[in-house]
Every structure is written in C-alpha cells, then in structure tokens.
Amino acid sequence: MKRFIIKAIAFFTILLGLAWGLDYIISKGLLEMEDYRFMSWSEMQKGDINADIVIMGNSRGFSHFEPWTIDSICNTTSYCLGLGGYSITVQDLKYHYYRLYNKKPKYIIQQVDYYTLRNDSAPHQHESEQYLPMIYDSRIHDEFLRVGYTNLDIYCPLYRYWGYQMVIKNGLLEFLGVKHYVRDPSRRGHHYEKGEWDGSELARMDTIHAQFNLKGKAYFEQYMSERAEEGIKVILVNSPTYIGANNKTTGLNKVNTYFDSIASVYNTVYWNYNEGYEMCSDTANFCVSVHMNPQATHQFSIDFANDLKAYIDSVSIFE
C-alpha cells in the first residue's frame, strides 16, 4: 500500500509539473503574438512604456486617440490602455498591472461614456482571453479575484484555459516557433476601428439605456480618489458618438451631470465632445455608432491634442 501511495504521489507530481509547464508555454506564446488583444499586456510587462500620458477607457479609449498625434502636438509620450467592452471596474485592473512595471503617468485621459458606470466581471466576457497569460503574477491576484476569477483560475494550471481551444493552439504554435501570429497589431496600445458605416445595429435599438450602476459609481469614485492620492491629474473625456445613438439614449443628462460633478470635486475637467462637436452628426465619420473610422479618429486626435495642450499649458502656469 505504501508503495502504491508513493507511486500515486509521484504520478500526480509529474502530471502537475507537466500542466504547469504547458500553462507557462501557452501563456508565453500568447504574449509573443502580434495581436492587439495581447500586445499591450506584453509591452506593459517589459516595463519600458513609462508614458507621460496614459489613455484609459473602453474600446473607445484605444481606438479614438492616436498617441503619436497627441505627442507631436503636446510634446509628450502617451500610450493607450483602453479595454474593449469593459467598464471602470475592469479597466482599473489594467491600470494596476501597468503600474506594476511602469512609472506613474503625469496625466490620465479617462475616456468615459454611458457604459463606464457598469459593474462588470471579466471571465468569459468580450475578448477575456487577453487576461489568461497575466494571472501568473501574484501581485495582481487580488485584482483578478475582484473581477470574478477564482482561486482555481489562479492556482490550478490550465484550468482557466478550459474552453479556449484556439487560444491554446495559437499559444503553443507561437512559443514553439511553428507559426508567428499577426492579427490586427496595435501601435502604442492604439488600434483603429475600420470599415464603412453600418447602422444596422443602431436601427434595431429603440432605446439605449445609460448605465448608472451604484457599484460601478462607487468604484469610479474610488478610482478617482486613488489617482488623486498618486498625484495624477485625471482628465475625463467623452469622445465622439454618432448623434443618432445619443438621441436614442435615456439618462444621458444624469451621466453627464455626474461626470461634471466628479471633475469639480477633483479640480479637473470633463470634456464632452458629443455636445456641439460637428463630427458627431455625420455617419461618414463612423464605422458604427460608437466608433469613428481612422480618418475621423485622426482629425479628432488633432482637435483633442490642441485642447489638451492648451489645458496643460494653463495648468503648468500655476504649478
């Protein structure tokens, strides 16, 4: 019996070691891919971003702001950390991961809109495969637990990859050098939305409800408080949305009033480019109602960068 137990322990030890090794290989391979879902995580991990300006938000936070355009006008270094499909509760996880490896920025451009104040979980949601290679780092375990991952995801090798067969295959082939994957690579965290105007989804929607979840609101206020304690100026920006979507959205005034009030509390600004901004009224500037195309993104980035430069110059007078 003793011999059987020893053999069983040895067998499961070897099995566990193989699982850990395979988990490591898959995770490392994914971070070597030129795929916008993984590239910003990999670049953060290398610790050489250290941007003056970090642009946070959902997918509009990585698709509406060209870092190189902002930098050419403001004489800064900037990087996009937008997280497509997620609210502030998960966006903050990405910021915390950034800070593990990079110095704090001087400014955060926090893209906000009527989805910012949701209360999201991360597992098995939109493009959630991007988180899977990052769970190794024990310093960020509490953050992953906060957004819905479990101790099994963290400590049981390969468990979190269950159901991600294509991701497993791609990570293995990339690590082994069999194939190098290039899928819509990002540039300094930025990734364009592309395509001709498609208003079919908007046409199917009678009403869009602005989100004002109490937990999301509480977390946003905690986020703003923590950035203030770090000494970082957070500029709130609602980037352009097609006017047809705004006209169908209930609760916009409540959300805009809230962001105005938060900006006042933290002695900063809330710039809402959906009010009086000409680009919002023309579908030629959009792929879908919430995403501008590359040409419009470039023009907006110029307009925004000029506003930002004027603001930074005015603030620096009093510093």
PDB file of C-alpha atoms in Angstrom:
ATOM      1  CA  MET A   1       0.000   0.000   0.000  1.00  0.00           C
ATOM      2  CA  LYS A   2       2.823   2.355   0.895  1.00  0.00           C
ATOM      3  CA  ARG A   3       4.457   1.659  -2.469  1.00  0.00           C
ATOM      4  CA  PHE A   4       1.182   2.434  -4.261  1.00  0.00           C
ATOM      5  CA  ILE A   5       0.809   5.732  -2.422  1.00  0.00           C
ATOM      6  CA  ILE A   6       4.373   6.743  -3.308  1.00  0.00           C
ATOM      7  CA  LYS A   7       3.761   5.900  -6.969  1.00  0.00           C
ATOM      8  CA  ALA A   8       0.492   7.815  -6.943  1.00  0.00           C
ATOM      9  CA  ILE A   9       2.136  10.879  -5.412  1.00  0.00           C
ATOM     10  CA  ALA A  10       4.967  10.685  -7.953  1.00  0.00           C
ATOM     11  CA  PHE A  11       2.473  10.328 -10.809  1.00  0.00           C
ATOM     12  CA  PHE A  12       0.404  13.334  -9.768  1.00  0.00           C
ATOM     13  CA  THR A  13       3.541  15.386  -9.098  1.00  0.00           C
ATOM     14  CA  ILE A  14       4.767  14.696 -12.628  1.00  0.00           C
ATOM     15  CA  LEU A  15       1.295  15.424 -14.027  1.00  0.00           C
ATOM     16  CA  LEU A  16       1.129  18.719 -12.132  1.00  0.00           C
ATOM     17  CA  GLY A  17       4.609  19.673 -13.335  1.00  0.00           C
ATOM     18  CA  LEU A  18       3.638  18.964 -16.937  1.00  0.00           C
ATOM     19  CA  ALA A  19       0.467  21.024 -16.514  1.00  0.00           C
ATOM     20  CA  TRP A  20       2.421  23.977 -15.093  1.00  0.00           C
ATOM     21  CA  GLY A  21       4.941  23.700 -17.905  1.00  0.00           C
ATOM     22  CA  LEU A  22       2.242  23.610 -20.584  1.00  0.00           C
ATOM     23  CA  ASP A  23       0.435  26.524 -18.947  1.00  0.00           C
ATOM     24  CA  TYR A  24       3.674  28.538 -18.973  1.00  0.00           C
ATOM     25  CA  ILE A  25       4.380  27.711 -22.634  1.00  0.00           C
ATOM     26  CA  ILE A  26       0.880  28.727 -23.756  1.00  0.00           C
ATOM     27  CA  SER A  27       0.980  31.967 -21.760  1.00  0.00           C
ATOM     28  CA  LYS A  28       4.420  32.973 -23.036  1.00  0.00           C
ATOM     29  CA  GLY A  29       3.440  32.156 -26.602  1.00  0.00           C
ATOM     30  CA  LEU A  30       0.336  34.345 -26.483  1.00  0.00           C
ATOM     31  CA  LEU A  31       2.391  37.322 -25.325  1.00  0.00           C
ATOM     32  CA  GLU A  32       4.724  36.910 -28.316  1.00  0.00           C
ATOM     33  CA  MET A  33       1.873  37.266 -30.824  1.00  0.00           C
ATOM     34  CA  GLU A  34       1.311  40.492 -32.767  1.00  0.00           C
ATOM     35  CA  ASP A  35      -2.318  40.640 -31.704  1.00  0.00           C
ATOM     36  CA  TYR A  36      -3.849  43.763 -30.201  1.00  0.00           C
ATOM     37  CA  ARG A  37      -5.579  41.660 -27.542  1.00  0.00           C
ATOM     38  CA  PHE A  38      -2.233  40.663 -26.032  1.00  0.00           C
ATOM     39  CA  MET A  39       0.312  43.248 -27.224  1.00  0.00           C
ATOM     40  CA  SER A  40      -0.351  45.972 -24.673  1.00  0.00           C
ATOM     41  CA  TRP A  41      -0.093  43.443 -21.812  1.00  0.00           C
ATOM     42  CA  SER A  42       3.218  42.207 -23.173  1.00  0.00           C
ATOM     43  CA  GLU A  43       4.545  45.749 -23.626  1.00  0.00           C
ATOM     44  CA  MET A  44       3.464  46.698 -20.106  1.00  0.00           C
ATOM     45  CA  GLN A  45       5.259  43.654 -18.727  1.00  0.00           C
ATOM     46  CA  LYS A  46       8.523  44.692 -20.368  1.00  0.00           C
ATOM     47  CA  GLY A  47       8.428  47.861 -18.265  1.00  0.00           C
ATOM     48  CA  ASP A  48       9.637  50.311 -20.872  1.00  0.00           C
ATOM     49  CA  ILE A  49       6.431  52.267 -21.634  1.00  0.00           C
ATOM     50  CA  ASN A  50       6.636  54.813 -18.790  1.00  0.00           C
ATOM     51  CA  ALA A  51       4.368  57.271 -20.579  1.00  0.00           C
ATOM     52  CA  ASP A  52       3.651  60.858 -19.527  1.00  0.00           C
ATOM     53  CA  ILE A  53       0.023  60.312 -20.546  1.00  0.00           C
ATOM     54  CA  VAL A  54      -1.947  57.080 -20.185  1.00  0.00           C
ATOM     55  CA  ILE A  55      -5.261  56.859 -22.017  1.00  0.00           C
ATOM     56  CA  MET A  56      -7.806  54.710 -20.203  1.00  0.00           C
ATOM     57  CA  GLY A  57     -11.344  53.682 -21.101  1.00  0.00           C
ATOM     58  CA  ASN A  58     -13.199  51.030 -23.049  1.00  0.00           C
ATOM     59  CA  SER A  59     -12.551  50.286 -26.747  1.00  0.00           C
ATOM     60  CA  ARG A  60     -13.021  53.989 -27.491  1.00  0.00           C
ATOM     61  CA  GLY A  61     -10.040  54.524 -25.192  1.00  0.00           C
ATOM     62  CA  PHE A  62      -7.765  52.605 -27.548  1.00  0.00           C
ATOM     63  CA  SER A  63      -9.400  53.415 -30.892  1.00  0.00           C
ATOM     64  CA  HIS A  64     -10.254  57.155 -30.673  1.00  0.00           C
ATOM     65  CA  PHE A  65      -6.917  58.587 -29.535  1.00  0.00           C
ATOM     66  CA  GLU A  66      -3.741  58.462 -31.643  1.00  0.00           C
ATOM     67  CA  PRO A  67      -0.795  58.645 -29.213  1.00  0.00           C
ATOM     68  CA  TRP A  68       1.658  59.841 -31.865  1.00  0.00           C
ATOM     69  CA  THR A  69      -0.639  62.708 -32.859  1.00  0.00           C
ATOM     70  CA  ILE A  70      -1.111  63.759 -29.236  1.00  0.00           C
ATOM     71  CA  ASP A  71       2.638  63.588 -28.621  1.00  0.00           C
ATOM     72  CA  SER A  72       3.553  65.587 -31.702  1.00  0.00           C
ATOM     73  CA  ILE A  73       1.326  68.462 -30.537  1.00  0.00           C
ATOM     74  CA  CYS A  74       1.784  68.240 -26.760  1.00  0.00           C
ATOM     75  CA  ASN A  75       5.455  67.213 -26.729  1.00  0.00           C
ATOM     76  CA  THR A  76       4.656  64.223 -24.521  1.00  0.00           C
ATOM     77  CA  THR A  77       4.831  60.434 -24.582  1.00  0.00           C
ATOM     78  CA  SER A  78       1.479  58.670 -24.428  1.00  0.00           C
ATOM     79  CA  TYR A  79       0.076  55.162 -24.542  1.00  0.00           C
ATOM     80  CA  CYS A  80      -3.429  53.673 -24.837  1.00  0.00           C
ATOM     81  CA  LEU A  81      -4.645  51.238 -22.170  1.00  0.00           C
ATOM     82  CA  GLY A  82      -8.260  51.046 -23.328  1.00  0.00           C
ATOM     83  CA  LEU A  83     -10.068  47.787 -22.612  1.00  0.00           C
ATOM     84  CA  GLY A  84     -12.744  46.949 -25.165  1.00  0.00           C
ATOM     85  CA  GLY A  85     -16.164  46.106 -23.776  1.00  0.00           C
ATOM     86  CA  TYR A  86     -15.418  46.763 -20.106  1.00  0.00           C
ATOM     87  CA  SER A  87     -16.353  49.382 -17.541  1.00  0.00           C
ATOM     88  CA  ILE A  88     -14.182  51.114 -14.966  1.00  0.00           C
ATOM     89  CA  THR A  89     -14.282  48.102 -12.616  1.00  0.00           C
ATOM     90  CA  VAL A  90     -12.141  46.058 -15.023  1.00  0.00           C
ATOM     91  CA  GLN A  91     -10.282  48.962 -16.648  1.00  0.00           C
ATOM     92  CA  ASP A  92      -8.701  49.675 -13.278  1.00  0.00           C
ATOM     93  CA  LEU A  93      -7.199  46.173 -13.208  1.00  0.00           C
ATOM     94  CA  LYS A  94      -5.277  47.009 -16.373  1.00  0.00           C
ATOM     95  CA  TYR A  95      -4.029  50.262 -14.867  1.00  0.00           C
ATOM     96  CA  HIS A  96      -2.822  48.432 -11.759  1.00  0.00           C
ATOM     97  CA  TYR A  97      -0.999  45.928 -13.952  1.00  0.00           C
ATOM     98  CA  TYR A  98       0.629  48.800 -15.844  1.00  0.00           C
ATOM     99  CA  ARG A  99       1.857  50.291 -12.579  1.00  0.00           C
ATOM    100  CA  LEU A 100       3.496  47.034 -11.501  1.00  0.00           C
ATOM    101  CA  TYR A 101       6.070  47.531 -14.256  1.00  0.00           C
ATOM    102  CA  ASN A 102       5.973  51.214 -15.241  1.00  0.00           C
ATOM    103  CA  LYS A 103       6.255  54.580 -13.511  1.00  0.00           C
ATOM    104  CA  LYS A 104       3.134  56.606 -12.821  1.00  0.00           C
ATOM    105  CA  PRO A 105       1.987  58.963 -15.594  1.00  0.00           C
ATOM    106  CA  LYS A 106       1.575  62.697 -15.151  1.00  0.00           C
ATOM    107  CA  TYR A 107      -1.890  62.634 -16.703  1.00  0.00           C
ATOM    108  CA  ILE A 108      -4.577  60.057 -17.311  1.00  0.00           C
ATOM    109  CA  ILE A 109      -7.048  60.656 -20.108  1.00  0.00           C
ATOM    110  CA  GLN A 110     -10.056  58.742 -18.827  1.00  0.00           C
ATOM    111  CA  GLN A 111     -12.491  58.116 -21.659  1.00  0.00           C
ATOM    112  CA  VAL A 112     -15.991  57.950 -20.171  1.00  0.00           C
ATOM    113  CA  ASP A 113     -19.446  57.398 -21.614  1.00  0.00           C
ATOM    114  CA  TYR A 114     -22.821  55.923 -20.763  1.00  0.00           C
ATOM    115  CA  TYR A 115     -21.298  52.450 -20.217  1.00  0.00           C
ATOM    116  CA  THR A 116     -18.473  53.493 -17.861  1.00  0.00           C
ATOM    117  CA  LEU A 117     -20.504  53.088 -14.678  1.00  0.00           C
ATOM    118  CA  ARG A 118     -21.468  49.451 -15.139  1.00  0.00           C
ATOM    119  CA  ASN A 119     -20.244  46.781 -12.728  1.00  0.00           C
ATOM    120  CA  ASP A 120     -18.508  44.188 -14.929  1.00  0.00           C
ATOM    121  CA  SER A 121     -16.938  40.818 -14.339  1.00  0.00           C
ATOM    122  CA  ALA A 122     -14.104  39.637 -16.582  1.00  0.00           C
ATOM    123  CA  PRO A 123     -14.195  35.823 -17.031  1.00  0.00           C
ATOM    124  CA  HIS A 124     -15.662  34.554 -20.297  1.00  0.00           C
ATOM    125  CA  GLN A 125     -16.649  38.014 -21.458  1.00  0.00           C
ATOM    126  CA  HIS A 126     -15.610  40.035 -24.511  1.00  0.00           C
ATOM    127  CA  GLU A 127     -12.024  39.114 -25.508  1.00  0.00           C
ATOM    128  CA  SER A 128     -11.377  37.815 -21.992  1.00  0.00           C
ATOM    129  CA  GLU A 129      -8.653  35.542 -23.373  1.00  0.00           C
ATOM    130  CA  GLN A 130      -6.318  38.542 -23.075  1.00  0.00           C
ATOM    131  CA  TYR A 131      -6.249  38.171 -19.275  1.00  0.00           C
ATOM    132  CA  LEU A 132      -5.265  34.498 -19.200  1.00  0.00           C
ATOM    133  CA  PRO A 133      -1.457  34.901 -19.538  1.00  0.00           C
ATOM    134  CA  MET A 134      -1.337  37.595 -16.845  1.00  0.00           C
ATOM    135  CA  ILE A 135      -2.692  35.629 -13.889  1.00  0.00           C
ATOM    136  CA  TYR A 136       0.764  34.246 -13.082  1.00  0.00           C
ATOM    137  CA  ASP A 137       1.799  37.433 -11.290  1.00  0.00           C
ATOM    138  CA  SER A 138       0.984  37.014  -7.583  1.00  0.00           C
ATOM    139  CA  ARG A 139       0.982  40.800  -7.108  1.00  0.00           C
ATOM    140  CA  ILE A 140      -2.182  41.098  -9.178  1.00  0.00           C
ATOM    141  CA  HIS A 141      -4.060  38.049  -7.827  1.00  0.00           C
ATOM    142  CA  ASP A 142      -6.407  40.123  -5.675  1.00  0.00           C
ATOM    143  CA  GLU A 143      -7.372  42.195  -8.710  1.00  0.00           C
ATOM    144  CA  PHE A 144      -8.304  39.099 -10.703  1.00  0.00           C
ATOM    145  CA  LEU A 145     -10.313  37.742  -7.791  1.00  0.00           C
ATOM    146  CA  ARG A 146     -12.106  41.094  -7.565  1.00  0.00           C
ATOM    147  CA  VAL A 147     -13.310  40.927 -11.185  1.00  0.00           C
ATOM    148  CA  GLY A 148     -14.618  37.377 -10.975  1.00  0.00           C
ATOM    149  CA  TYR A 149     -11.758  34.921 -11.370  1.00  0.00           C
ATOM    150  CA  THR A 150     -11.422  32.184  -8.753  1.00  0.00           C
ATOM    151  CA  ASN A 151      -8.599  30.551  -6.830  1.00  0.00           C
ATOM    152  CA  LEU A 152      -8.879  27.620  -9.245  1.00  0.00           C
ATOM    153  CA  ASP A 153      -8.177  30.009 -12.146  1.00  0.00           C
ATOM    154  CA  ILE A 154      -5.152  31.351 -10.313  1.00  0.00           C
ATOM    155  CA  TYR A 155      -3.606  28.266  -8.755  1.00  0.00           C
ATOM    156  CA  CYS A 156      -4.752  25.314 -10.870  1.00  0.00           C
ATOM    157  CA  PRO A 157      -2.622  25.165 -14.050  1.00  0.00           C
ATOM    158  CA  LEU A 158      -4.547  25.154 -17.341  1.00  0.00           C
ATOM    159  CA  TYR A 159      -7.930  25.426 -15.581  1.00  0.00           C
ATOM    160  CA  ARG A 160      -8.568  28.974 -16.781  1.00  0.00           C
ATOM    161  CA  TYR A 161      -7.806  27.918 -20.375  1.00  0.00           C
ATOM    162  CA  TRP A 162     -10.725  25.475 -20.390  1.00  0.00           C
ATOM    163  CA  GLY A 163     -12.926  26.264 -23.385  1.00  0.00           C
ATOM    164  CA  TYR A 164     -10.264  28.355 -25.172  1.00  0.00           C
ATOM    165  CA  GLN A 165      -9.058  25.669 -27.586  1.00  0.00           C
ATOM    166  CA  MET A 166      -7.995  28.088 -30.316  1.00  0.00           C
ATOM    167  CA  VAL A 167      -6.101  30.238 -27.822  1.00  0.00           C
ATOM    168  CA  ILE A 168      -4.278  27.156 -26.504  1.00  0.00           C
ATOM    169  CA  LYS A 169      -3.315  26.085 -30.016  1.00  0.00           C
ATOM    170  CA  ASN A 170      -2.110  29.537 -31.030  1.00  0.00           C
ATOM    171  CA  GLY A 171      -0.044  29.967 -27.867  1.00  0.00           C
ATOM    172  CA  LEU A 172       1.631  26.589 -28.337  1.00  0.00           C
ATOM    173  CA  LEU A 173       2.442  27.126 -32.014  1.00  0.00           C
ATOM    174  CA  GLU A 174       3.764  30.631 -31.328  1.00  0.00           C
ATOM    175  CA  PHE A 175       6.021  29.511 -28.472  1.00  0.00           C
ATOM    176  CA  LEU A 176       7.381  26.554 -30.454  1.00  0.00           C
ATOM    177  CA  GLY A 177       8.158  28.788 -33.438  1.00  0.00           C
ATOM    178  CA  VAL A 178       5.868  26.823 -35.746  1.00  0.00           C
ATOM    179  CA  LYS A 179       3.854  29.915 -36.671  1.00  0.00           C
ATOM    180  CA  HIS A 180       4.042  33.614 -35.875  1.00  0.00           C
ATOM    181  CA  TYR A 181       0.580  35.113 -35.489  1.00  0.00           C
ATOM    182  CA  VAL A 182      -0.198  38.609 -36.724  1.00  0.00           C
ATOM    183  CA  ARG A 183      -3.790  39.728 -36.091  1.00  0.00           C
ATOM    184  CA  ASP A 184      -4.600  43.435 -36.139  1.00  0.00           C
ATOM    185  CA  PRO A 185      -1.472  44.521 -34.254  1.00  0.00           C
ATOM    186  CA  SER A 186      -1.694  47.622 -32.105  1.00  0.00           C
ATOM    187  CA  ARG A 187       0.692  50.566 -32.064  1.00  0.00           C
ATOM    188  CA  ARG A 188       1.441  52.041 -28.631  1.00  0.00           C
ATOM    189  CA  GLY A 189      -1.762  50.438 -27.444  1.00  0.00           C
ATOM    190  CA  HIS A 190      -3.836  52.061 -30.181  1.00  0.00           C
ATOM    191  CA  HIS A 191      -5.962  50.011 -32.550  1.00  0.00           C
ATOM    192  CA  TYR A 192      -8.225  51.541 -35.214  1.00  0.00           C
ATOM    193  CA  GLU A 193     -11.824  50.566 -35.778  1.00  0.00           C
ATOM    194  CA  LYS A 194     -12.162  50.014 -39.528  1.00  0.00           C
ATOM    195  CA  GLY A 195     -14.968  49.641 -42.042  1.00  0.00           C
ATOM    196  CA  GLU A 196     -17.721  51.548 -43.776  1.00  0.00           C
ATOM    197  CA  TRP A 197     -20.677  52.932 -41.858  1.00  0.00           C
ATOM    198  CA  ASP A 198     -23.004  50.190 -40.610  1.00  0.00           C
ATOM    199  CA  GLY A 199     -26.059  51.467 -38.805  1.00  0.00           C
ATOM    200  CA  SER A 200     -27.966  48.182 -38.725  1.00  0.00           C
ATOM    201  CA  GLU A 201     -27.422  47.518 -35.019  1.00  0.00           C
ATOM    202  CA  LEU A 202     -28.425  51.047 -34.089  1.00  0.00           C
ATOM    203  CA  ALA A 203     -31.548  50.747 -36.238  1.00  0.00           C
ATOM    204  CA  ARG A 204     -32.623  47.644 -34.295  1.00  0.00           C
ATOM    205  CA  MET A 205     -32.448  49.500 -30.986  1.00  0.00           C
ATOM    206  CA  ASP A 206     -35.441  51.551 -29.908  1.00  0.00           C
ATOM    207  CA  THR A 207     -33.790  52.798 -26.727  1.00  0.00           C
ATOM    208  CA  ILE A 208     -30.279  52.785 -25.270  1.00  0.00           C
ATOM    209  CA  HIS A 209     -30.121  52.982 -21.501  1.00  0.00           C
ATOM    210  CA  ALA A 210     -27.230  54.867 -19.953  1.00  0.00           C
ATOM    211  CA  GLN A 211     -25.689  52.769 -17.185  1.00  0.00           C
ATOM    212  CA  PHE A 212     -25.587  54.155 -13.654  1.00  0.00           C
ATOM    213  CA  ASN A 213     -24.876  51.109 -11.521  1.00  0.00           C
ATOM    214  CA  LEU A 214     -24.301  52.030  -7.866  1.00  0.00           C
ATOM    215  CA  LYS A 215     -21.345  49.647  -7.509  1.00  0.00           C
ATOM    216  CA  GLY A 216     -19.851  50.974 -10.739  1.00  0.00           C
ATOM    217  CA  LYS A 217     -20.334  54.518  -9.479  1.00  0.00           C
ATOM    218  CA  ALA A 218     -18.703  53.698  -6.132  1.00  0.00           C
ATOM    219  CA  TYR A 219     -15.783  52.065  -7.874  1.00  0.00           C
ATOM    220  CA  PHE A 220     -15.315  55.033 -10.206  1.00  0.00           C
ATOM    221  CA  GLU A 221     -15.139  57.362  -7.206  1.00  0.00           C
ATOM    222  CA  GLN A 222     -12.623  55.057  -5.536  1.00  0.00           C
ATOM    223  CA  TYR A 223     -10.600  55.042  -8.763  1.00  0.00           C
ATOM    224  CA  MET A 224     -10.576  58.851  -8.905  1.00  0.00           C
ATOM    225  CA  SER A 225      -9.606  59.076  -5.227  1.00  0.00           C
ATOM    226  CA  GLU A 226      -6.694  56.664  -5.671  1.00  0.00           C
ATOM    227  CA  ARG A 227      -5.363  58.548  -8.689  1.00  0.00           C
ATOM    228  CA  ALA A 228      -5.567  61.802  -6.725  1.00  0.00           C
ATOM    229  CA  GLU A 229      -3.564  60.183  -3.916  1.00  0.00           C
ATOM    230  CA  GLU A 230      -0.941  59.243  -6.513  1.00  0.00           C
ATOM    231  CA  GLY A 231      -0.769  62.861  -7.594  1.00  0.00           C
ATOM    232  CA  ILE A 232      -2.081  62.144 -11.093  1.00  0.00           C
ATOM    233  CA  LYS A 233      -4.376  64.566 -12.886  1.00  0.00           C
ATOM    234  CA  VAL A 234      -7.274  62.649 -14.478  1.00  0.00           C
ATOM    235  CA  ILE A 235      -8.970  64.375 -17.414  1.00  0.00           C
ATOM    236  CA  LEU A 236     -12.433  62.990 -18.201  1.00  0.00           C
ATOM    237  CA  VAL A 237     -13.224  62.802 -21.914  1.00  0.00           C
ATOM    238  CA  ASN A 238     -16.374  61.611 -23.660  1.00  0.00           C
ATOM    239  CA  SER A 239     -15.164  61.046 -27.215  1.00  0.00           C
ATOM    240  CA  PRO A 240     -17.500  61.421 -30.227  1.00  0.00           C
ATOM    241  CA  THR A 241     -20.517  59.170 -30.672  1.00  0.00           C
ATOM    242  CA  TYR A 242     -22.879  59.360 -33.636  1.00  0.00           C
ATOM    243  CA  ILE A 243     -25.730  61.722 -32.777  1.00  0.00           C
ATOM    244  CA  GLY A 244     -28.325  59.111 -33.744  1.00  0.00           C
ATOM    245  CA  ALA A 245     -27.191  56.916 -30.851  1.00  0.00           C
ATOM    246  CA  ASN A 246     -27.181  59.803 -28.397  1.00  0.00           C
ATOM    247  CA  ASN A 247     -30.727  60.707 -29.436  1.00  0.00           C
ATOM    248  CA  LYS A 248     -31.867  57.183 -28.504  1.00  0.00           C
ATOM    249  CA  THR A 249     -30.090  57.156 -25.147  1.00  0.00           C
ATOM    250  CA  THR A 250     -32.026  57.731 -21.941  1.00  0.00           C
ATOM    251  CA  GLY A 251     -30.259  59.019 -18.849  1.00  0.00           C
ATOM    252  CA  LEU A 252     -27.528  60.947 -20.676  1.00  0.00           C
ATOM    253  CA  ASN A 253     -28.123  64.132 -18.706  1.00  0.00           C
ATOM    254  CA  LYS A 254     -27.762  62.237 -15.441  1.00  0.00           C
ATOM    255  CA  VAL A 255     -24.469  60.680 -16.538  1.00  0.00           C
ATOM    256  CA  ASN A 256     -23.057  63.951 -17.884  1.00  0.00           C
ATOM    257  CA  THR A 257     -24.068  65.819 -14.734  1.00  0.00           C
ATOM    258  CA  TYR A 258     -22.333  63.143 -12.680  1.00  0.00           C
ATOM    259  CA  PHE A 259     -19.055  63.386 -14.599  1.00  0.00           C
ATOM    260  CA  ASP A 260     -19.207  67.180 -14.367  1.00  0.00           C
ATOM    261  CA  SER A 261     -19.591  66.934 -10.603  1.00  0.00           C
ATOM    262  CA  ILE A 262     -16.714  64.452 -10.262  1.00  0.00           C
ATOM    263  CA  ALA A 263     -14.479  66.742 -12.313  1.00  0.00           C
ATOM    264  CA  SER A 264     -15.341  69.607  -9.974  1.00  0.00           C
ATOM    265  CA  VAL A 265     -14.527  67.537  -6.881  1.00  0.00           C
ATOM    266  CA  TYR A 266     -11.065  66.658  -8.214  1.00  0.00           C
ATOM    267  CA  ASN A 267     -10.300  70.054  -9.721  1.00  0.00           C
ATOM    268  CA  THR A 268     -10.148  68.734 -13.249  1.00  0.00           C
ATOM    269  CA  VAL A 269     -12.279  68.927 -16.405  1.00  0.00           C
ATOM    270  CA  TYR A 270     -14.906  66.886 -18.200  1.00  0.00           C
ATOM    271  CA  TRP A 271     -14.799  67.354 -21.954  1.00  0.00           C
ATOM    272  CA  ASN A 272     -17.917  66.053 -23.682  1.00  0.00           C
ATOM    273  CA  TYR A 273     -17.282  66.002 -27.413  1.00  0.00           C
ATOM    274  CA  ASN A 274     -20.854  64.865 -28.034  1.00  0.00           C
ATOM    275  CA  GLU A 275     -22.135  68.365 -27.410  1.00  0.00           C
ATOM    276  CA  GLY A 276     -21.527  70.847 -30.199  1.00  0.00           C
ATOM    277  CA  TYR A 277     -18.865  68.774 -31.951  1.00  0.00           C
ATOM    278  CA  GLU A 278     -19.597  68.755 -35.667  1.00  0.00           C
ATOM    279  CA  MET A 279     -18.190  65.309 -36.418  1.00  0.00           C
ATOM    280  CA  CYS A 280     -20.926  63.616 -34.383  1.00  0.00           C
ATOM    281  CA  SER A 281     -23.634  64.474 -36.885  1.00  0.00           C
ATOM    282  CA  ASP A 282     -22.169  62.732 -39.967  1.00  0.00           C
ATOM    283  CA  THR A 283     -22.159  58.946 -40.451  1.00  0.00           C
ATOM    284  CA  ALA A 284     -19.200  59.396 -42.815  1.00  0.00           C
ATOM    285  CA  ASN A 285     -17.074  59.700 -39.672  1.00  0.00           C
ATOM    286  CA  PHE A 286     -18.159  56.407 -38.125  1.00  0.00           C
ATOM    287  CA  CYS A 287     -17.950  52.664 -38.629  1.00  0.00           C
ATOM    288  CA  VAL A 288     -20.707  52.045 -36.072  1.00  0.00           C
ATOM    289  CA  SER A 289     -22.472  54.483 -33.794  1.00  0.00           C
ATOM    290  CA  VAL A 290     -19.817  54.421 -31.042  1.00  0.00           C
ATOM    291  CA  HIS A 291     -16.657  54.033 -33.148  1.00  0.00           C
ATOM    292  CA  MET A 292     -15.083  56.551 -35.502  1.00  0.00           C
ATOM    293  CA  ASN A 293     -13.220  55.402 -38.597  1.00  0.00           C
ATOM    294  CA  PRO A 294      -9.452  56.028 -38.994  1.00  0.00           C
ATOM    295  CA  GLN A 295      -9.840  59.312 -40.890  1.00  0.00           C
ATOM    296  CA  ALA A 296     -12.194  60.797 -38.303  1.00  0.00           C
ATOM    297  CA  THR A 297     -10.053  59.404 -35.478  1.00  0.00           C
ATOM    298  CA  HIS A 298      -7.056  61.274 -36.842  1.00  0.00           C
ATOM    299  CA  GLN A 299      -8.962  64.569 -37.056  1.00  0.00           C
ATOM    300  CA  PHE A 300     -10.426  64.134 -33.585  1.00  0.00           C
ATOM    301  CA  SER A 301      -6.956  63.344 -32.209  1.00  0.00           C
ATOM    302  CA  ILE A 302      -5.688  66.634 -33.615  1.00  0.00           C
ATOM    303  CA  ASP A 303      -8.599  68.588 -32.122  1.00  0.00           C
ATOM    304  CA  PHE A 304      -8.274  66.828 -28.788  1.00  0.00           C
ATOM    305  CA  ALA A 305      -4.493  67.266 -28.655  1.00  0.00           C
ATOM    306  CA  ASN A 306      -4.822  71.007 -29.210  1.00  0.00           C
ATOM    307  CA  ASP A 307      -7.369  71.224 -26.392  1.00  0.00           C
ATOM    308  CA  LEU A 308      -5.092  69.144 -24.184  1.00  0.00           C
ATOM    309  CA  LYS A 309      -2.019  71.286 -24.939  1.00  0.00           C
ATOM    310  CA  ALA A 310      -3.923  74.441 -24.041  1.00  0.00           C
ATOM    311  CA  TYR A 311      -5.072  72.828 -20.787  1.00  0.00           C
ATOM    312  CA  ILE A 312      -1.598  71.536 -19.844  1.00  0.00           C
ATOM    313  CA  ASP A 313      -0.088  74.944 -20.600  1.00  0.00           C
ATOM    314  CA  SER A 314      -2.688  76.675 -18.428  1.00  0.00           C
ATOM    315  CA  VAL A 315      -2.211  74.230 -15.539  1.00  0.00           C
ATOM    316  CA  SER A 316       1.590  74.491 -15.680  1.00  0.00           C
ATOM    317  CA  ILE A 317       1.374  78.237 -15.055  1.00  0.00           C
ATOM    318  CA  PHE A 318       0.150  77.532 -11.529  1.00  0.00           C
ATOM    319  CA  GLU A 319       2.495  74.627 -10.751  1.00  0.00           C
TER     320      GLU A 319
END
